[in-house]
Tab-separated table of C-alpha atoms in Angstrom:
chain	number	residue	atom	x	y	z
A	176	UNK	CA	0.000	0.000	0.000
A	177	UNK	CA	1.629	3.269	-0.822
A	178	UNK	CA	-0.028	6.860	1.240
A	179	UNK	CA	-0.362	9.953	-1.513
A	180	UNK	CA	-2.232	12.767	0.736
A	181	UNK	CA	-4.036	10.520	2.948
A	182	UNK	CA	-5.300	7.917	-0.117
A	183	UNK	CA	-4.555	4.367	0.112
A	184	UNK	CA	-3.565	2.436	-3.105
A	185	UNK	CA	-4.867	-0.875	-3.005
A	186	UNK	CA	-7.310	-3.356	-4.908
A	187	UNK	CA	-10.835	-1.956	-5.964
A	188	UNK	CA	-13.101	-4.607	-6.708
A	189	UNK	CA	-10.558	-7.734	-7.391
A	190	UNK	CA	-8.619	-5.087	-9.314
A	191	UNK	CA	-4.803	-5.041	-8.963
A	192	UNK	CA	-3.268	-2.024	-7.892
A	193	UNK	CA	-1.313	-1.712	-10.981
A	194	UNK	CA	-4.625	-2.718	-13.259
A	195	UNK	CA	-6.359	0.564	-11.216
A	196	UNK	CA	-3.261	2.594	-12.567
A	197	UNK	CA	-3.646	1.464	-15.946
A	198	UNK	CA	-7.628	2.588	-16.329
A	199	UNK	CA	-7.597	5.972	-14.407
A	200	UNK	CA	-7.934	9.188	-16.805
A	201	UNK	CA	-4.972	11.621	-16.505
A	202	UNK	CA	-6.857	15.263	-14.992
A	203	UNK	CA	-10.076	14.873	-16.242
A	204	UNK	CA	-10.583	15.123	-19.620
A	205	UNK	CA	-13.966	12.870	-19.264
A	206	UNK	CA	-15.746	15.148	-17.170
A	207	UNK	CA	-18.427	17.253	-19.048
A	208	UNK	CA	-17.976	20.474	-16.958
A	209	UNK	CA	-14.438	21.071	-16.249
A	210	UNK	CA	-15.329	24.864	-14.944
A	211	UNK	CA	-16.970	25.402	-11.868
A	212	UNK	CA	-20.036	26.899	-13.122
A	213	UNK	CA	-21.601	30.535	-11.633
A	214	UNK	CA	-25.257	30.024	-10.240
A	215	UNK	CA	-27.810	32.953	-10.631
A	216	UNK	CA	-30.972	33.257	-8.702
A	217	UNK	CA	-31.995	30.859	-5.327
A	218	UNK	CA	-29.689	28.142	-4.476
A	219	UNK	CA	-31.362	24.667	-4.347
A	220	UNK	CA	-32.482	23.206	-1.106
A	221	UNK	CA	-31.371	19.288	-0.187
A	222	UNK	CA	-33.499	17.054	-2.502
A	223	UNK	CA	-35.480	19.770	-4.693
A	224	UNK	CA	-36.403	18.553	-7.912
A	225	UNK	CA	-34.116	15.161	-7.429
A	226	UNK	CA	-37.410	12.812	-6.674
A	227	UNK	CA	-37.948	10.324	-8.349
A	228	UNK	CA	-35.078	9.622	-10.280
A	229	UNK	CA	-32.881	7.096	-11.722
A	230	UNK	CA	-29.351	6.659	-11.289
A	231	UNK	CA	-28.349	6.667	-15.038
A	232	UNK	CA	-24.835	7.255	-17.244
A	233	UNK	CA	-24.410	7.480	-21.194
A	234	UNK	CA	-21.759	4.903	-22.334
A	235	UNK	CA	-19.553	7.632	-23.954
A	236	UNK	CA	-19.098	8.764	-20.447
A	237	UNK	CA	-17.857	5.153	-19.499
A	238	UNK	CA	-14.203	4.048	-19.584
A	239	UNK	CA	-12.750	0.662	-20.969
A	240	UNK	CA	-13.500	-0.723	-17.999
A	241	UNK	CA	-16.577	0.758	-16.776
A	242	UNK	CA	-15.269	3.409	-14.280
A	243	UNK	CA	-17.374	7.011	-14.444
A	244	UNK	CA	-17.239	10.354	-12.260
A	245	UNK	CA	-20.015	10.945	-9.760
A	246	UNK	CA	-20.325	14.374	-11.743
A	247	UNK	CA	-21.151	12.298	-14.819
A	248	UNK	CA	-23.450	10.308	-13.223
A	249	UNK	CA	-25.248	13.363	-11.501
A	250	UNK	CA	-25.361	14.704	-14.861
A	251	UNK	CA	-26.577	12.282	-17.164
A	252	UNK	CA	-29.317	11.475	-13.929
A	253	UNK	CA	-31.168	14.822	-14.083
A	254	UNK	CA	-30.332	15.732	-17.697
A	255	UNK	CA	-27.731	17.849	-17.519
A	256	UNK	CA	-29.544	20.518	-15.124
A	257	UNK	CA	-26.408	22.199	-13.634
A	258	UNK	CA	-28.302	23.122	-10.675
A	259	UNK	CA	-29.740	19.679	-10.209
A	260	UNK	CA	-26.420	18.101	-11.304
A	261	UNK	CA	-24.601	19.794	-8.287
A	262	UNK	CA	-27.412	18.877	-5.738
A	263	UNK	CA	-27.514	15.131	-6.770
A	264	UNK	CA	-23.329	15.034	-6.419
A	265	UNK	CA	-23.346	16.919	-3.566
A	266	UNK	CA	-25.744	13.537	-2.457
A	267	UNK	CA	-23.857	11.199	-3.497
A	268	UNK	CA	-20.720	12.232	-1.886
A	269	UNK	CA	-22.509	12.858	1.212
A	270	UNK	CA	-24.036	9.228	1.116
A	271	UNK	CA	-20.869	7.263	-0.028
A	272	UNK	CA	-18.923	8.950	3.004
A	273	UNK	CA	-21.369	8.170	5.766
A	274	UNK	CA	-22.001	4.279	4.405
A	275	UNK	CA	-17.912	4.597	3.898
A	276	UNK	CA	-17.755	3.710	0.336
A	277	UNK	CA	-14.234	1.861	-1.047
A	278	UNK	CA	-14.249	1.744	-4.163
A	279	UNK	CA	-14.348	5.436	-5.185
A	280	UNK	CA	-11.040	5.929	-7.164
A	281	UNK	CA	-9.232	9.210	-8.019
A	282	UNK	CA	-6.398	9.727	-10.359
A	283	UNK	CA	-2.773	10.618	-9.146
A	284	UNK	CA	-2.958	13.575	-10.803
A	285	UNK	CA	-6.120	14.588	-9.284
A	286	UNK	CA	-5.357	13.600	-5.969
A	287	UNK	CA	-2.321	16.057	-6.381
A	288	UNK	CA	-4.881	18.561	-7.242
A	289	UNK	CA	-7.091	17.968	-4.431
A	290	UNK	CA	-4.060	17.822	-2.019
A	291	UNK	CA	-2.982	21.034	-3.556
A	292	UNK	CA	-6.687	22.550	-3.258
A	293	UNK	CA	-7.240	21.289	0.675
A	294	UNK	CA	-3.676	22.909	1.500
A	295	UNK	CA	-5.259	26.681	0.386
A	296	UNK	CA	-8.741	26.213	1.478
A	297	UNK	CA	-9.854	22.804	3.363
A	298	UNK	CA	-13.639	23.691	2.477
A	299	UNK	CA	-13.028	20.997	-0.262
A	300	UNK	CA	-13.796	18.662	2.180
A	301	UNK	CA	-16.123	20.698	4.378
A	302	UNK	CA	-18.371	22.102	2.093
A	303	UNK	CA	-20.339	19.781	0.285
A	304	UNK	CA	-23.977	21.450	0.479
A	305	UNK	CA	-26.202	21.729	-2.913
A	306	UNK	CA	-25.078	25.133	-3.202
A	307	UNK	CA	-20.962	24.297	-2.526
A	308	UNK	CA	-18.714	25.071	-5.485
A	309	UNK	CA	-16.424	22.403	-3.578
A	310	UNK	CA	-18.883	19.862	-4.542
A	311	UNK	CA	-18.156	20.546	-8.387
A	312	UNK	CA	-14.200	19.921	-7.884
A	313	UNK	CA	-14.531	16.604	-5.883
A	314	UNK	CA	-17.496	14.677	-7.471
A	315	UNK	CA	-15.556	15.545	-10.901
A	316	UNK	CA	-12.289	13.821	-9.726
A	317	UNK	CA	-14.425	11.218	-7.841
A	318	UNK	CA	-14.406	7.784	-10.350
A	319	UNK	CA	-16.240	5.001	-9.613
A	320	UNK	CA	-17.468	1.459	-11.445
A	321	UNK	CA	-20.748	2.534	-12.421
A	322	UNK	CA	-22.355	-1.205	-12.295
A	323	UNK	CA	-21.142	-1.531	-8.526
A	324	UNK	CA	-21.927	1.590	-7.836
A	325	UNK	CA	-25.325	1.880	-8.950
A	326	UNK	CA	-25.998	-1.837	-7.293
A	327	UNK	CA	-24.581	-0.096	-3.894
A	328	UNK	CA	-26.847	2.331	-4.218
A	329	UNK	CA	-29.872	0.612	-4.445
A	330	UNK	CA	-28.801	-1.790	-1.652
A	331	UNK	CA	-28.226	0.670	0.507
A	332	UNK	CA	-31.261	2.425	0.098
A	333	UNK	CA	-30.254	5.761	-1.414
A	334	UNK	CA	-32.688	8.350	-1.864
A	335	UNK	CA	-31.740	11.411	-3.706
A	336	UNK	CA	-34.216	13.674	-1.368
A	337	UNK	CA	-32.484	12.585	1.560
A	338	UNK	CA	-29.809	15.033	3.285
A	339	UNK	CA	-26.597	12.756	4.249
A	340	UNK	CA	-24.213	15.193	5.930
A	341	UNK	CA	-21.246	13.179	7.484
A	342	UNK	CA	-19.514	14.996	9.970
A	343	UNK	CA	-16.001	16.666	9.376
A	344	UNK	CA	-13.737	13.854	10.925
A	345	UNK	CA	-15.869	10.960	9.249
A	346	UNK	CA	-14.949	13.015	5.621
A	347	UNK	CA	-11.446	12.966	6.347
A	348	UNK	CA	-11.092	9.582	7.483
A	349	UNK	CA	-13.325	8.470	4.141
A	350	UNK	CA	-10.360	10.339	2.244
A	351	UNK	CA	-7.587	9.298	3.686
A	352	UNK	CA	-8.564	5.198	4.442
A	353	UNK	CA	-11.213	4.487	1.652
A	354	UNK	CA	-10.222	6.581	-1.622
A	355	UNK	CA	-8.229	4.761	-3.959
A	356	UNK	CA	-5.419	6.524	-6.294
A	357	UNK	CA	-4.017	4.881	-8.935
């Protein structure tokens, strides 16, 4: 196991850790919005307009091996609705840190930028609400399987109306003991 800002490298899934290395994206070039996007008008409230959905992603958004970012997910979910698409990732990063999630995987490179990001302002971590710039930067470095996640999902009862909002300590231990870089 090698330590890069907290993240353990290790197996994903059955994966090898040199296997993970070989399907992460370098930055992220796959990511639809690579700007962090300016909001006009109300900010969304936890769960508006997110009932009833289905956890969905287009398979140009898919890697070689199935791996997608939450971002992408949120996305392709709500139909590209930037305000919805922040709410819904803002969700799913809440939800995967309190049910402690392991097979989220980030890319060197991002982790770099995310270790680079938390040293100037640790909000990256802190500030996950449906209004949270900080949600945009992590869920667009966040990768995960898409199959497994989307089966985790389901058995572990997510709903997308629901706020999850894991206490400080519990997100940094969920960074630095459950993320995967490779």
């Amino acid at each position: 196991m090698v330590r890069k800002w907290g993240f353990v490298v290790r197996a994903v899934g059955g994966l090898s850790v040199g296997r993970i290395r070989g399907i992460m994206h370098v930055g992220t070039e796959k990511t639809r919005q690579n700007v962090t996007p300016q909001y006009e008008g109300k900010s969304m409230s936890v769960g508006e307009g997110l009932e009833n959905i289905e956890i969905n992603a287009t398979p140009e958004d898919l890697d070689e091996d199935g791996f997608v970012s939450l971002w992408n997910i949120a996305s392709t979910t709500v139909e590209g609705d930037q305000e919805k698409t922040r709410a819904l990732a803002s969700a799913f990063l809440g939800f995967l840190c309190k049910k402690e999630c392991d097979f989220v995987v980030v890319s060197t490179s991002g982790a770099e930028y995310l270790d680079q990001w938390f040293e100037k302002d640790n909000k990256i971590l802190y500030a996950w609400k449906p209004d949270s710039e900080m949600v945009d930067v992590v869920a667009q470095h966040a990768e995960v399987p898409f199959i497994a996640f989307k089966s985790f999902m389901e058995n572990q009862k997510f709903k997308s109306t629901a706020n999850y909002s894991p206490r400080r300590i519990d997100r940094v231990e969920w960074f630095e003991n459950k993320w995967n870089v490779g």
